[in-house]
JSON list of C-alpha atoms and ligand atoms in Angstrom, two decimals:
[
{"chain": "G", "resi": 15, "resn": "MET", "atom": "CA", "xyz": [97.49, -25.15, 63.37]},
{"chain": "G", "resi": 16, "resn": "SER", "atom": "CA", "xyz": [96.50, -28.28, 65.29]},
{"chain": "G", "resi": 17, "resn": "SER", "atom": "CA", "xyz": [95.72, -31.36, 63.22]},
{"chain": "G", "resi": 18, "resn": "THR", "atom": "CA", "xyz": [92.06, -31.36, 64.45]},
{"chain": "G", "resi": 19, "resn": "ARG", "atom": "CA", "xyz": [91.63, -27.76, 63.28]},
{"chain": "G", "resi": 20, "resn": "ALA", "atom": "CA", "xyz": [93.30, -28.49, 60.00]},
{"chain": "G", "resi": 21, "resn": "VAL", "atom": "CA", "xyz": [91.03, -31.46, 59.38]},
{"chain": "G", "resi": 22, "resn": "SER", "atom": "CA", "xyz": [87.91, -29.44, 60.26]},
{"chain": "G", "resi": 23, "resn": "LYS", "atom": "CA", "xyz": [88.97, -26.58, 57.96]},
{"chain": "G", "resi": 24, "resn": "LYS", "atom": "CA", "xyz": [89.50, -29.04, 55.19]},
{"chain": "G", "resi": 25, "resn": "SER", "atom": "CA", "xyz": [86.18, -30.77, 55.72]},
{"chain": "G", "resi": 26, "resn": "SER", "atom": "CA", "xyz": [84.37, -27.43, 55.73]},
{"chain": "G", "resi": 27, "resn": "ARG", "atom": "CA", "xyz": [86.01, -26.50, 52.49]},
{"chain": "G", "resi": 28, "resn": "SER", "atom": "CA", "xyz": [84.96, -29.69, 50.90]},
{"chain": "G", "resi": 29, "resn": "SER", "atom": "CA", "xyz": [81.35, -29.37, 52.15]},
{"chain": "G", "resi": 30, "resn": "THR", "atom": "CA", "xyz": [81.24, -25.86, 50.66]},
{"chain": "G", "resi": 31, "resn": "ALA", "atom": "CA", "xyz": [82.56, -27.35, 47.43]},
{"chain": "G", "resi": 32, "resn": "ASP", "atom": "CA", "xyz": [79.86, -30.07, 47.53]},
{"chain": "G", "resi": 33, "resn": "ARG", "atom": "CA", "xyz": [77.25, -27.39, 48.10]},
{"chain": "G", "resi": 34, "resn": "ALA", "atom": "CA", "xyz": [78.70, -25.36, 45.23]},
{"chain": "G", "resi": 35, "resn": "GLY", "atom": "CA", "xyz": [78.42, -28.39, 43.01]},
{"chain": "G", "resi": 36, "resn": "ARG", "atom": "CA", "xyz": [74.74, -28.90, 43.93]},
{"chain": "G", "resi": 37, "resn": "ILE", "atom": "CA", "xyz": [74.02, -25.23, 43.34]},
{"chain": "G", "resi": 38, "resn": "ALA", "atom": "CA", "xyz": [75.66, -25.37, 39.96]},
{"chain": "G", "resi": 39, "resn": "LYS", "atom": "CA", "xyz": [73.51, -28.39, 38.99]},
{"chain": "G", "resi": 40, "resn": "LYS", "atom": "CA", "xyz": [70.34, -26.78, 40.20]},
{"chain": "G", "resi": 41, "resn": "LEU", "atom": "CA", "xyz": [71.16, -23.55, 38.29]},
{"chain": "G", "resi": 42, "resn": "ALA", "atom": "CA", "xyz": [71.77, -25.57, 35.17]},
{"chain": "G", "resi": 43, "resn": "ALA", "atom": "CA", "xyz": [68.42, -27.18, 35.54]},
{"chain": "G", "resi": 44, "resn": "SER", "atom": "CA", "xyz": [66.62, -23.92, 36.08]},
{"chain": "G", "resi": 45, "resn": "TYR", "atom": "CA", "xyz": [68.46, -21.73, 33.57]},
{"chain": "G", "resi": 46, "resn": "ALA", "atom": "CA", "xyz": [69.76, -24.20, 30.95]},
{"chain": "G", "resi": 47, "resn": "ASP", "atom": "CA", "xyz": [69.79, -21.61, 28.18]},
{"chain": "G", "resi": 48, "resn": "ALA", "atom": "CA", "xyz": [71.09, -18.60, 30.13]},
{"chain": "G", "resi": 49, "resn": "GLU", "atom": "CA", "xyz": [73.57, -16.61, 28.18]},
{"chain": "G", "resi": 50, "resn": "CYS", "atom": "CA", "xyz": [74.98, -13.10, 27.98]},
{"chain": "G", "resi": 51, "resn": "ALA", "atom": "CA", "xyz": [72.08, -10.64, 27.53]},
{"chain": "G", "resi": 52, "resn": "LEU", "atom": "CA", "xyz": [74.17, -7.95, 25.83]},
{"chain": "G", "resi": 53, "resn": "VAL", "atom": "CA", "xyz": [73.32, -7.91, 22.07]},
{"chain": "G", "resi": 54, "resn": "HIS", "atom": "CA", "xyz": [76.46, -8.06, 19.95]},
{"chain": "G", "resi": 55, "resn": "SER", "atom": "CA", "xyz": [77.76, -9.55, 16.76]},
{"chain": "G", "resi": 56, "resn": "SER", "atom": "CA", "xyz": [81.50, -9.27, 17.27]},
{"chain": "G", "resi": 57, "resn": "ALA", "atom": "CA", "xyz": [84.09, -9.27, 19.99]},
{"chain": "G", "resi": 58, "resn": "LEU", "atom": "CA", "xyz": [84.48, -5.51, 19.64]},
{"chain": "G", "resi": 59, "resn": "GLU", "atom": "CA", "xyz": [80.69, -4.93, 20.05]},
{"chain": "G", "resi": 60, "resn": "LEU", "atom": "CA", "xyz": [80.71, -7.19, 23.13]},
{"chain": "G", "resi": 61, "resn": "LEU", "atom": "CA", "xyz": [83.74, -5.31, 24.56]},
{"chain": "G", "resi": 62, "resn": "VAL", "atom": "CA", "xyz": [82.03, -1.95, 24.06]},
{"chain": "G", "resi": 63, "resn": "ALA", "atom": "CA", "xyz": [78.63, -3.24, 25.43]},
{"chain": "G", "resi": 64, "resn": "THR", "atom": "CA", "xyz": [80.32, -4.68, 28.48]},
{"chain": "G", "resi": 65, "resn": "ILE", "atom": "CA", "xyz": [82.15, -1.34, 29.20]},
{"chain": "G", "resi": 66, "resn": "LEU", "atom": "CA", "xyz": [78.71, 0.43, 28.88]},
{"chain": "G", "resi": 67, "resn": "SER", "atom": "CA", "xyz": [77.04, -2.13, 31.15]},
{"chain": "G", "resi": 68, "resn": "ALA", "atom": "CA", "xyz": [78.81, -0.96, 34.37]},
{"chain": "G", "resi": 69, "resn": "GLN", "atom": "CA", "xyz": [76.14, 0.45, 36.67]},
{"chain": "G", "resi": 70, "resn": "CYS", "atom": "CA", "xyz": [73.58, 0.13, 33.94]},
{"chain": "G", "resi": 71, "resn": "THR", "atom": "CA", "xyz": [70.90, -2.40, 32.95]},
{"chain": "G", "resi": 72, "resn": "ASP", "atom": "CA", "xyz": [71.52, -4.72, 29.89]},
{"chain": "G", "resi": 73, "resn": "VAL", "atom": "CA", "xyz": [68.18, -3.50, 28.50]},
{"chain": "G", "resi": 74, "resn": "ARG", "atom": "CA", "xyz": [69.36, 0.13, 28.47]},
{"chain": "G", "resi": 75, "resn": "VAL", "atom": "CA", "xyz": [72.75, -0.85, 26.98]},
{"chain": "G", "resi": 76, "resn": "ASN", "atom": "CA", "xyz": [71.05, -2.80, 24.20]},
{"chain": "G", "resi": 77, "resn": "LEU", "atom": "CA", "xyz": [68.91, 0.27, 23.37]},
{"chain": "G", "resi": 78, "resn": "VAL", "atom": "CA", "xyz": [72.00, 2.41, 23.12]},
{"chain": "G", "resi": 79, "resn": "THR", "atom": "CA", "xyz": [74.15, 0.01, 21.25]},
{"chain": "G", "resi": 80, "resn": "LYS", "atom": "CA", "xyz": [71.48, -0.57, 18.60]},
{"chain": "G", "resi": 81, "resn": "GLU", "atom": "CA", "xyz": [72.20, 2.93, 17.25]},
{"chain": "G", "resi": 82, "resn": "LEU", "atom": "CA", "xyz": [75.84, 3.12, 18.40]},
{"chain": "G", "resi": 83, "resn": "PHE", "atom": "CA", "xyz": [76.98, 0.14, 16.37]},
{"chain": "G", "resi": 84, "resn": "LYS", "atom": "CA", "xyz": [75.39, 1.48, 13.24]},
{"chain": "G", "resi": 85, "resn": "ARG", "atom": "CA", "xyz": [77.56, 4.58, 13.61]},
{"chain": "G", "resi": 86, "resn": "TYR", "atom": "CA", "xyz": [80.87, 3.07, 14.80]},
{"chain": "G", "resi": 87, "resn": "LYS", "atom": "CA", "xyz": [81.69, -0.24, 13.13]},
{"chain": "G", "resi": 88, "resn": "SER", "atom": "CA", "xyz": [85.36, -0.77, 13.84]},
{"chain": "G", "resi": 89, "resn": "ALA", "atom": "CA", "xyz": [88.01, -0.12, 16.47]},
{"chain": "G", "resi": 90, "resn": "LYS", "atom": "CA", "xyz": [89.34, 2.60, 14.15]},
{"chain": "G", "resi": 91, "resn": "ASP", "atom": "CA", "xyz": [85.94, 4.26, 14.17]},
{"chain": "G", "resi": 92, "resn": "PHE", "atom": "CA", "xyz": [85.77, 4.29, 17.94]},
{"chain": "G", "resi": 93, "resn": "ALA", "atom": "CA", "xyz": [89.43, 5.39, 18.26]},
{"chain": "G", "resi": 94, "resn": "SER", "atom": "CA", "xyz": [88.92, 8.36, 15.95]},
{"chain": "G", "resi": 95, "resn": "SER", "atom": "CA", "xyz": [85.52, 9.30, 17.29]},
{"chain": "G", "resi": 96, "resn": "ASP", "atom": "CA", "xyz": [84.75, 12.80, 18.41]},
{"chain": "G", "resi": 97, "resn": "PRO", "atom": "CA", "xyz": [84.80, 12.56, 22.28]},
{"chain": "G", "resi": 98, "resn": "LYS", "atom": "CA", "xyz": [81.69, 14.78, 22.64]},
{"chain": "G", "resi": 99, "resn": "GLU", "atom": "CA", "xyz": [79.74, 12.90, 20.04]},
{"chain": "G", "resi": 100, "resn": "LEU", "atom": "CA", "xyz": [80.54, 9.55, 21.61]},
{"chain": "G", "resi": 101, "resn": "GLU", "atom": "CA", "xyz": [79.62, 10.88, 25.07]},
{"chain": "G", "resi": 102, "resn": "ALA", "atom": "CA", "xyz": [76.31, 12.12, 23.73]},
{"chain": "G", "resi": 103, "resn": "ALA", "atom": "CA", "xyz": [75.61, 8.79, 22.11]},
{"chain": "G", "resi": 104, "resn": "ILE", "atom": "CA", "xyz": [76.12, 6.79, 25.34]},
{"chain": "G", "resi": 105, "resn": "ARG", "atom": "CA", "xyz": [74.92, 9.40, 27.80]},
{"chain": "G", "resi": 106, "resn": "SER", "atom": "CA", "xyz": [71.91, 7.47, 28.98]},
{"chain": "G", "resi": 107, "resn": "THR", "atom": "CA", "xyz": [74.05, 4.53, 30.28]},
{"chain": "G", "resi": 108, "resn": "GLY", "atom": "CA", "xyz": [75.41, 6.77, 33.05]},
{"chain": "G", "resi": 109, "resn": "PHE", "atom": "CA", "xyz": [79.11, 7.60, 33.88]},
{"chain": "G", "resi": 110, "resn": "PHE", "atom": "CA", "xyz": [79.24, 8.48, 30.19]},
{"chain": "G", "resi": 111, "resn": "ARG", "atom": "CA", "xyz": [82.44, 10.58, 30.28]},
{"chain": "G", "resi": 112, "resn": "ASN", "atom": "CA", "xyz": [84.54, 7.76, 31.92]},
{"chain": "G", "resi": 113, "resn": "LYS", "atom": "CA", "xyz": [82.90, 5.14, 29.64]},
{"chain": "G", "resi": 114, "resn": "ALA", "atom": "CA", "xyz": [83.67, 7.20, 26.55]},
{"chain": "G", "resi": 115, "resn": "LYS", "atom": "CA", "xyz": [87.28, 7.60, 27.67]},
{"chain": "G", "resi": 116, "resn": "SER", "atom": "CA", "xyz": [87.59, 3.89, 28.24]},
{"chain": "G", "resi": 117, "resn": "ILE", "atom": "CA", "xyz": [86.04, 2.99, 24.87]},
{"chain": "G", "resi": 118, "resn": "ARG", "atom": "CA", "xyz": [88.27, 5.47, 22.94]},
{"chain": "G", "resi": 119, "resn": "GLY", "atom": "CA", "xyz": [91.34, 4.46, 24.93]},
{"chain": "G", "resi": 120, "resn": "ALA", "atom": "CA", "xyz": [90.70, 0.71, 24.41]},
{"chain": "G", "resi": 121, "resn": "ALA", "atom": "CA", "xyz": [89.89, 1.20, 20.74]},
{"chain": "G", "resi": 122, "resn": "LYS", "atom": "CA", "xyz": [93.11, 3.24, 20.27]},
{"chain": "G", "resi": 123, "resn": "MET", "atom": "CA", "xyz": [95.21, 0.40, 21.76]},
{"chain": "G", "resi": 124, "resn": "LEU", "atom": "CA", "xyz": [93.37, -2.15, 19.65]},
{"chain": "G", "resi": 125, "resn": "VAL", "atom": "CA", "xyz": [94.33, -0.22, 16.55]},
{"chain": "G", "resi": 126, "resn": "GLU", "atom": "CA", "xyz": [97.96, 0.54, 17.61]},
{"chain": "G", "resi": 127, "resn": "THR", "atom": "CA", "xyz": [98.92, -2.74, 19.28]},
{"chain": "G", "resi": 128, "resn": "PHE", "atom": "CA", "xyz": [96.49, -5.47, 18.17]},
{"chain": "G", "resi": 129, "resn": "GLY", "atom": "CA", "xyz": [95.88, -4.73, 14.47]},
{"chain": "G", "resi": 130, "resn": "GLY", "atom": "CA", "xyz": [92.34, -3.45, 15.19]},
{"chain": "G", "resi": 131, "resn": "GLU", "atom": "CA", "xyz": [91.20, -6.86, 16.61]},
{"chain": "G", "resi": 132, "resn": "VAL", "atom": "CA", "xyz": [90.11, -7.75, 20.11]},
{"chain": "G", "resi": 133, "resn": "PRO", "atom": "CA", "xyz": [92.77, -10.00, 21.67]},
{"chain": "G", "resi": 134, "resn": "SER", "atom": "CA", "xyz": [91.82, -13.40, 23.08]},
{"chain": "G", "resi": 135, "resn": "THR", "atom": "CA", "xyz": [93.90, -13.67, 26.21]},
{"chain": "G", "resi": 136, "resn": "MET", "atom": "CA", "xyz": [93.30, -12.31, 29.72]},
{"chain": "G", "resi": 137, "resn": "GLU", "atom": "CA", "xyz": [96.83, -10.83, 29.80]},
{"chain": "G", "resi": 138, "resn": "GLU", "atom": "CA", "xyz": [96.28, -8.84, 26.62]},
{"chain": "G", "resi": 139, "resn": "LEU", "atom": "CA", "xyz": [92.74, -7.76, 27.43]},
{"chain": "G", "resi": 140, "resn": "LEU", "atom": "CA", "xyz": [93.81, -6.36, 30.77]},
{"chain": "G", "resi": 141, "resn": "GLN", "atom": "CA", "xyz": [96.27, -4.04, 29.02]},
{"chain": "G", "resi": 142, "resn": "LEU", "atom": "CA", "xyz": [93.35, -2.18, 27.45]},
{"chain": "G", "resi": 143, "resn": "PRO", "atom": "CA", "xyz": [92.49, 1.02, 29.29]},
{"chain": "G", "resi": 144, "resn": "GLY", "atom": "CA", "xyz": [89.24, 0.69, 31.24]},
{"chain": "G", "resi": 145, "resn": "VAL", "atom": "CA", "xyz": [89.21, -3.12, 30.98]},
{"chain": "G", "resi": 146, "resn": "ALA", "atom": "CA", "xyz": [89.34, -5.06, 34.28]},
{"chain": "G", "resi": 147, "resn": "ARG", "atom": "CA", "xyz": [88.80, -8.74, 34.93]},
{"chain": "G", "resi": 148, "resn": "LYS", "atom": "CA", "xyz": [84.97, -8.61, 34.74]},
{"chain": "G", "resi": 149, "resn": "THR", "atom": "CA", "xyz": [84.96, -7.17, 31.22]},
{"chain": "G", "resi": 150, "resn": "ALA", "atom": "CA", "xyz": [87.82, -9.43, 30.13]},
{"chain": "G", "resi": 151, "resn": "ASN", "atom": "CA", "xyz": [86.03, -12.51, 31.48]},
{"chain": "G", "resi": 152, "resn": "VAL", "atom": "CA", "xyz": [82.76, -11.53, 29.67]},
{"chain": "G", "resi": 153, "resn": "VAL", "atom": "CA", "xyz": [84.57, -11.17, 26.36]},
{"chain": "G", "resi": 154, "resn": "LEU", "atom": "CA", "xyz": [86.73, -14.38, 26.81]},
{"chain": "G", "resi": 155, "resn": "GLY", "atom": "CA", "xyz": [83.82, -16.56, 28.06]},
{"chain": "G", "resi": 156, "resn": "THR", "atom": "CA", "xyz": [81.04, -15.38, 25.79]},
{"chain": "G", "resi": 157, "resn": "TRP", "atom": "CA", "xyz": [82.87, -14.58, 22.56]},
{"chain": "G", "resi": 158, "resn": "PHE", "atom": "CA", "xyz": [86.02, -16.75, 22.63]},
{"chain": "G", "resi": 159, "resn": "LYS", "atom": "CA", "xyz": [84.45, -19.53, 24.81]},
{"chain": "G", "resi": 160, "resn": "LYS", "atom": "CA", "xyz": [87.57, -19.51, 26.99]},
{"chain": "G", "resi": 161, "resn": "ALA", "atom": "CA", "xyz": [87.20, -20.13, 30.67]},
{"chain": "G", "resi": 162, "resn": "ALA", "atom": "CA", "xyz": [89.80, -17.83, 32.09]},
{"chain": "G", "resi": 163, "resn": "GLY", "atom": "CA", "xyz": [87.78, -16.96, 35.23]},
{"chain": "G", "resi": 164, "resn": "VAL", "atom": "CA", "xyz": [84.33, -16.26, 36.60]},
{"chain": "G", "resi": 165, "resn": "VAL", "atom": "CA", "xyz": [82.46, -13.03, 35.78]},
{"chain": "G", "resi": 166, "resn": "VAL", "atom": "CA", "xyz": [81.70, -11.29, 39.04]},
{"chain": "G", "resi": 167, "resn": "ASP", "atom": "CA", "xyz": [79.10, -8.54, 38.36]},
{"chain": "G", "resi": 168, "resn": "THR", "atom": "CA", "xyz": [76.74, -7.11, 40.90]},
{"chain": "G", "resi": 169, "resn": "HIS", "atom": "CA", "xyz": [74.43, -10.24, 40.89]},
{"chain": "G", "resi": 170, "resn": "VAL", "atom": "CA", "xyz": [77.29, -12.72, 41.21]},
{"chain": "G", "resi": 171, "resn": "HIS", "atom": "CA", "xyz": [78.70, -10.58, 43.96]},
{"chain": "G", "resi": 172, "resn": "ARG", "atom": "CA", "xyz": [75.47, -10.36, 45.93]},
{"chain": "G", "resi": 173, "resn": "ILE", "atom": "CA", "xyz": [74.34, -13.98, 45.47]},
{"chain": "G", "resi": 174, "resn": "SER", "atom": "CA", "xyz": [77.60, -15.77, 46.06]},
{"chain": "G", "resi": 175, "resn": "ARG", "atom": "CA", "xyz": [77.78, -13.94, 49.48]},
{"chain": "G", "resi": 176, "resn": "ARG", "atom": "CA", "xyz": [74.20, -14.89, 50.28]},
{"chain": "G", "resi": 177, "resn": "LEU", "atom": "CA", "xyz": [74.96, -18.51, 49.38]},
{"chain": "G", "resi": 178, "resn": "GLN", "atom": "CA", "xyz": [78.13, -18.21, 51.56]},
{"chain": "G", "resi": 179, "resn": "LEU", "atom": "CA", "xyz": [80.29, -19.42, 48.68]},
{"chain": "G", "resi": 180, "resn": "THR", "atom": "CA", "xyz": [82.57, -16.54, 49.67]},
{"chain": "G", "resi": 181, "resn": "ARG", "atom": "CA", "xyz": [82.88, -14.18, 52.62]},
{"chain": "G", "resi": 182, "resn": "GLU", "atom": "CA", "xyz": [84.88, -11.66, 50.46]},
{"chain": "G", "resi": 183, "resn": "ASP", "atom": "CA", "xyz": [83.65, -8.29, 49.26]},
{"chain": "G", "resi": 184, "resn": "ASP", "atom": "CA", "xyz": [86.30, -7.59, 46.69]},
{"chain": "G", "resi": 185, "resn": "PRO", "atom": "CA", "xyz": [85.31, -8.95, 43.19]},
{"chain": "G", "resi": 186, "resn": "LYS", "atom": "CA", "xyz": [88.81, -10.32, 42.59]},
{"chain": "G", "resi": 187, "resn": "LYS", "atom": "CA", "xyz": [88.76, -12.28, 45.77]},
{"chain": "G", "resi": 188, "resn": "ILE", "atom": "CA", "xyz": [85.16, -13.48, 45.21]},
{"chain": "G", "resi": 189, "resn": "GLU", "atom": "CA", "xyz": [86.25, -14.67, 41.74]},
{"chain": "G", "resi": 190, "resn": "ARG", "atom": "CA", "xyz": [89.20, -16.52, 43.23]},
{"chain": "G", "resi": 191, "resn": "ASP", "atom": "CA", "xyz": [86.92, -18.24, 45.73]},
{"chain": "G", "resi": 192, "resn": "LEU", "atom": "CA", "xyz": [84.42, -19.28, 43.06]},
{"chain": "G", "resi": 193, "resn": "MET", "atom": "CA", "xyz": [87.23, -20.56, 40.82]},
{"chain": "G", "resi": 194, "resn": "ALA", "atom": "CA", "xyz": [88.53, -22.73, 43.68]},
{"chain": "G", "resi": 195, "resn": "LEU", "atom": "CA", "xyz": [85.07, -24.16, 44.38]},
{"chain": "G", "resi": 196, "resn": "LEU", "atom": "CA", "xyz": [83.89, -24.94, 40.82]},
{"chain": "G", "resi": 197, "resn": "PRO", "atom": "CA", "xyz": [85.43, -27.00, 38.07]},
{"chain": "G", "resi": 198, "resn": "GLU", "atom": "CA", "xyz": [86.75, -24.89, 35.19]},
{"chain": "G", "resi": 199, "resn": "ALA", "atom": "CA", "xyz": [84.04, -26.31, 32.92]},
{"chain": "G", "resi": 200, "resn": "GLU", "atom": "CA", "xyz": [81.43, -24.51, 35.02]},
{"chain": "G", "resi": 201, "resn": "TRP", "atom": "CA", "xyz": [83.04, -21.12, 35.19]},
{"chain": "G", "resi": 202, "resn": "ILE", "atom": "CA", "xyz": [81.32, -19.49, 32.15]},
{"chain": "G", "resi": 203, "resn": "ASN", "atom": "CA", "xyz": [77.86, -20.89, 32.60]},
{"chain": "G", "resi": 204, "resn": "PHE", "atom": "CA", "xyz": [77.78, -20.58, 36.41]},
{"chain": "G", "resi": 205, "resn": "SER", "atom": "CA", "xyz": [78.05, -16.78, 36.22]},
{"chain": "G", "resi": 206, "resn": "HIS", "atom": "CA", "xyz": [75.50, -16.51, 33.30]},
{"chain": "G", "resi": 207, "resn": "ARG", "atom": "CA", "xyz": [73.03, -18.57, 35.29]},
{"chain": "G", "resi": 208, "resn": "LEU", "atom": "CA", "xyz": [73.64, -16.73, 38.62]},
{"chain": "G", "resi": 209, "resn": "ILE", "atom": "CA", "xyz": [73.00, -13.44, 36.82]},
{"chain": "G", "resi": 210, "resn": "TRP", "atom": "CA", "xyz": [69.66, -14.72, 35.51]},
{"chain": "G", "resi": 211, "resn": "HIS", "atom": "CA", "xyz": [68.85, -15.99, 39.00]},
{"chain": "G", "resi": 212, "resn": "GLY", "atom": "CA", "xyz": [69.64, -12.55, 40.40]},
{"chain": "G", "resi": 213, "resn": "ARG", "atom": "CA", "xyz": [67.27, -10.91, 37.95]},
{"chain": "G", "resi": 214, "resn": "LYS", "atom": "CA", "xyz": [64.44, -13.37, 38.42]},
{"chain": "G", "resi": 215, "resn": "ILE", "atom": "CA", "xyz": [64.50, -14.72, 41.99]},
{"chain": "G", "resi": 216, "resn": "CYS", "atom": "CA", "xyz": [67.39, -13.55, 44.20]},
{"chain": "G", "resi": 217, "resn": "THR", "atom": "CA", "xyz": [66.84, -9.86, 43.58]},
{"chain": "G", "resi": 218, "resn": "ALA", "atom": "CA", "xyz": [68.75, -7.21, 45.55]},
{"chain": "G", "resi": 219, "resn": "ARG", "atom": "CA", "xyz": [65.85, -5.87, 47.49]},
{"chain": "G", "resi": 220, "resn": "LYS", "atom": "CA", "xyz": [63.37, -8.79, 47.85]},
{"chain": "G", "resi": 221, "resn": "PRO", "atom": "CA", "xyz": [64.81, -12.26, 47.23]},
{"chain": "G", "resi": 222, "resn": "ARG", "atom": "CA", "xyz": [61.95, -14.68, 46.64]},
{"chain": "G", "resi": 223, "resn": "CYS", "atom": "CA", "xyz": [63.35, -17.53, 48.81]},
{"chain": "G", "resi": 224, "resn": "GLY", "atom": "CA", "xyz": [59.93, -19.31, 48.93]},
{"chain": "G", "resi": 225, "resn": "GLU", "atom": "CA", "xyz": [60.24, -20.14, 45.23]},
{"chain": "G", "resi": 226, "resn": "CYS", "atom": "CA", "xyz": [63.99, -20.46, 45.01]},
{"chain": "G", "resi": 227, "resn": "PRO", "atom": "CA", "xyz": [65.44, -23.79, 43.67]},
{"chain": "G", "resi": 228, "resn": "LEU", "atom": "CA", "xyz": [68.60, -23.13, 45.72]},
{"chain": "G", "resi": 229, "resn": "ALA", "atom": "CA", "xyz": [66.89, -22.71, 49.07]},
{"chain": "G", "resi": 230, "resn": "GLU", "atom": "CA", "xyz": [67.95, -26.01, 50.49]},
{"chain": "G", "resi": 231, "resn": "ASP", "atom": "CA", "xyz": [71.57, -25.15, 49.93]},
{"chain": "G", "resi": 232, "resn": "CYS", "atom": "CA", "xyz": [71.39, -21.47, 50.90]},
{"chain": "G", "resi": 233, "resn": "PRO", "atom": "CA", "xyz": [72.26, -20.44, 54.48]},
{"chain": "G", "resi": 234, "resn": "SER", "atom": "CA", "xyz": [70.48, -17.10, 53.91]},
{"chain": "G", "resi": 235, "resn": "ALA", "atom": "CA", "xyz": [67.10, -18.65, 52.85]},
{"chain": "G", "resi": 236, "resn": "GLY", "atom": "CA", "xyz": [64.27, -16.70, 54.55]},
{"chain": "G", "resi": 237, "resn": "LYS", "atom": "CA", "xyz": [66.73, -14.66, 56.51]},
{"chain": "G", "resi": 238, "resn": "ILE", "atom": "CA", "xyz": [67.00, -11.48, 54.35]},
{"chain": "G", "resi": 239, "resn": "ALA", "atom": "CA", "xyz": [64.61, -8.82, 55.52]},
{"chain": "J", "resi": 11, "resn": "SF4", "atom": "S1", "xyz": [67.25, -18.92, 49.07]},
{"chain": "J", "resi": 11, "resn": "SF4", "atom": "FE1", "xyz": [66.84, -16.71, 49.00]},
{"chain": "J", "resi": 11, "resn": "SF4", "atom": "S2", "xyz": [68.75, -15.73, 49.46]},
{"chain": "J", "resi": 11, "resn": "SF4", "atom": "FE2", "xyz": [69.20, -17.85, 48.92]},
{"chain": "J", "resi": 11, "resn": "SF4", "atom": "S3", "xyz": [69.70, -17.84, 46.77]},
{"chain": "J", "resi": 11, "resn": "SF4", "atom": "FE3", "xyz": [67.53, -18.26, 46.98]},
{"chain": "J", "resi": 11, "resn": "SF4", "atom": "S4", "xyz": [66.48, -16.32, 46.77]},
{"chain": "J", "resi": 11, "resn": "SF4", "atom": "FE4", "xyz": [68.70, -15.94, 47.24]}
]
């Protein structure tokens, strides 16, 4: 690579990082109290709720878990649950067979390998069946307050591309880009806030760019039909 091209690539990376920094500040000002919307009172409940939240709204998950967590209180309860009964209890969250399989599989491993407790490292969480980086990041960031990465859900995926903080489509690569652009101290809150922004302003179908606090720093402002 010629030195001129190397310099220009470096300066474009630093200007994207500057923009990411401004965006993080504006999100903090607009959604200071944003936090995980999944109702939970333990790491296990958060893990189960996050598994259920795939392709489902948090509101629906909260309705389902309100009853679910009265019935199944420990990893042992989930591990020894009747598959059909568990499927019926979570049916309305969609993809219920796979989700029930993941929950039972994860719970079984919690009992057999982790003494019934949810582990607190990325490496251990990723060993649980049905648990990928998104779920692990939610549990680590929200329950254990550990910044191991950035949660990339459907909102973070969509908005970080609209903001051109990434050109990637694969969540793992989007996460890698966001981690490189933002200081570690921002990782947990940035995704909580972007998720709220996705619900309120930068919605999938009709982003409300006219009232968006990020518009000045967004290359897609007013350009999404
Ligand atoms: S300006 Fe529009 S596209 Fe950009 S973040 Fe705001 S609402 Fe989304």
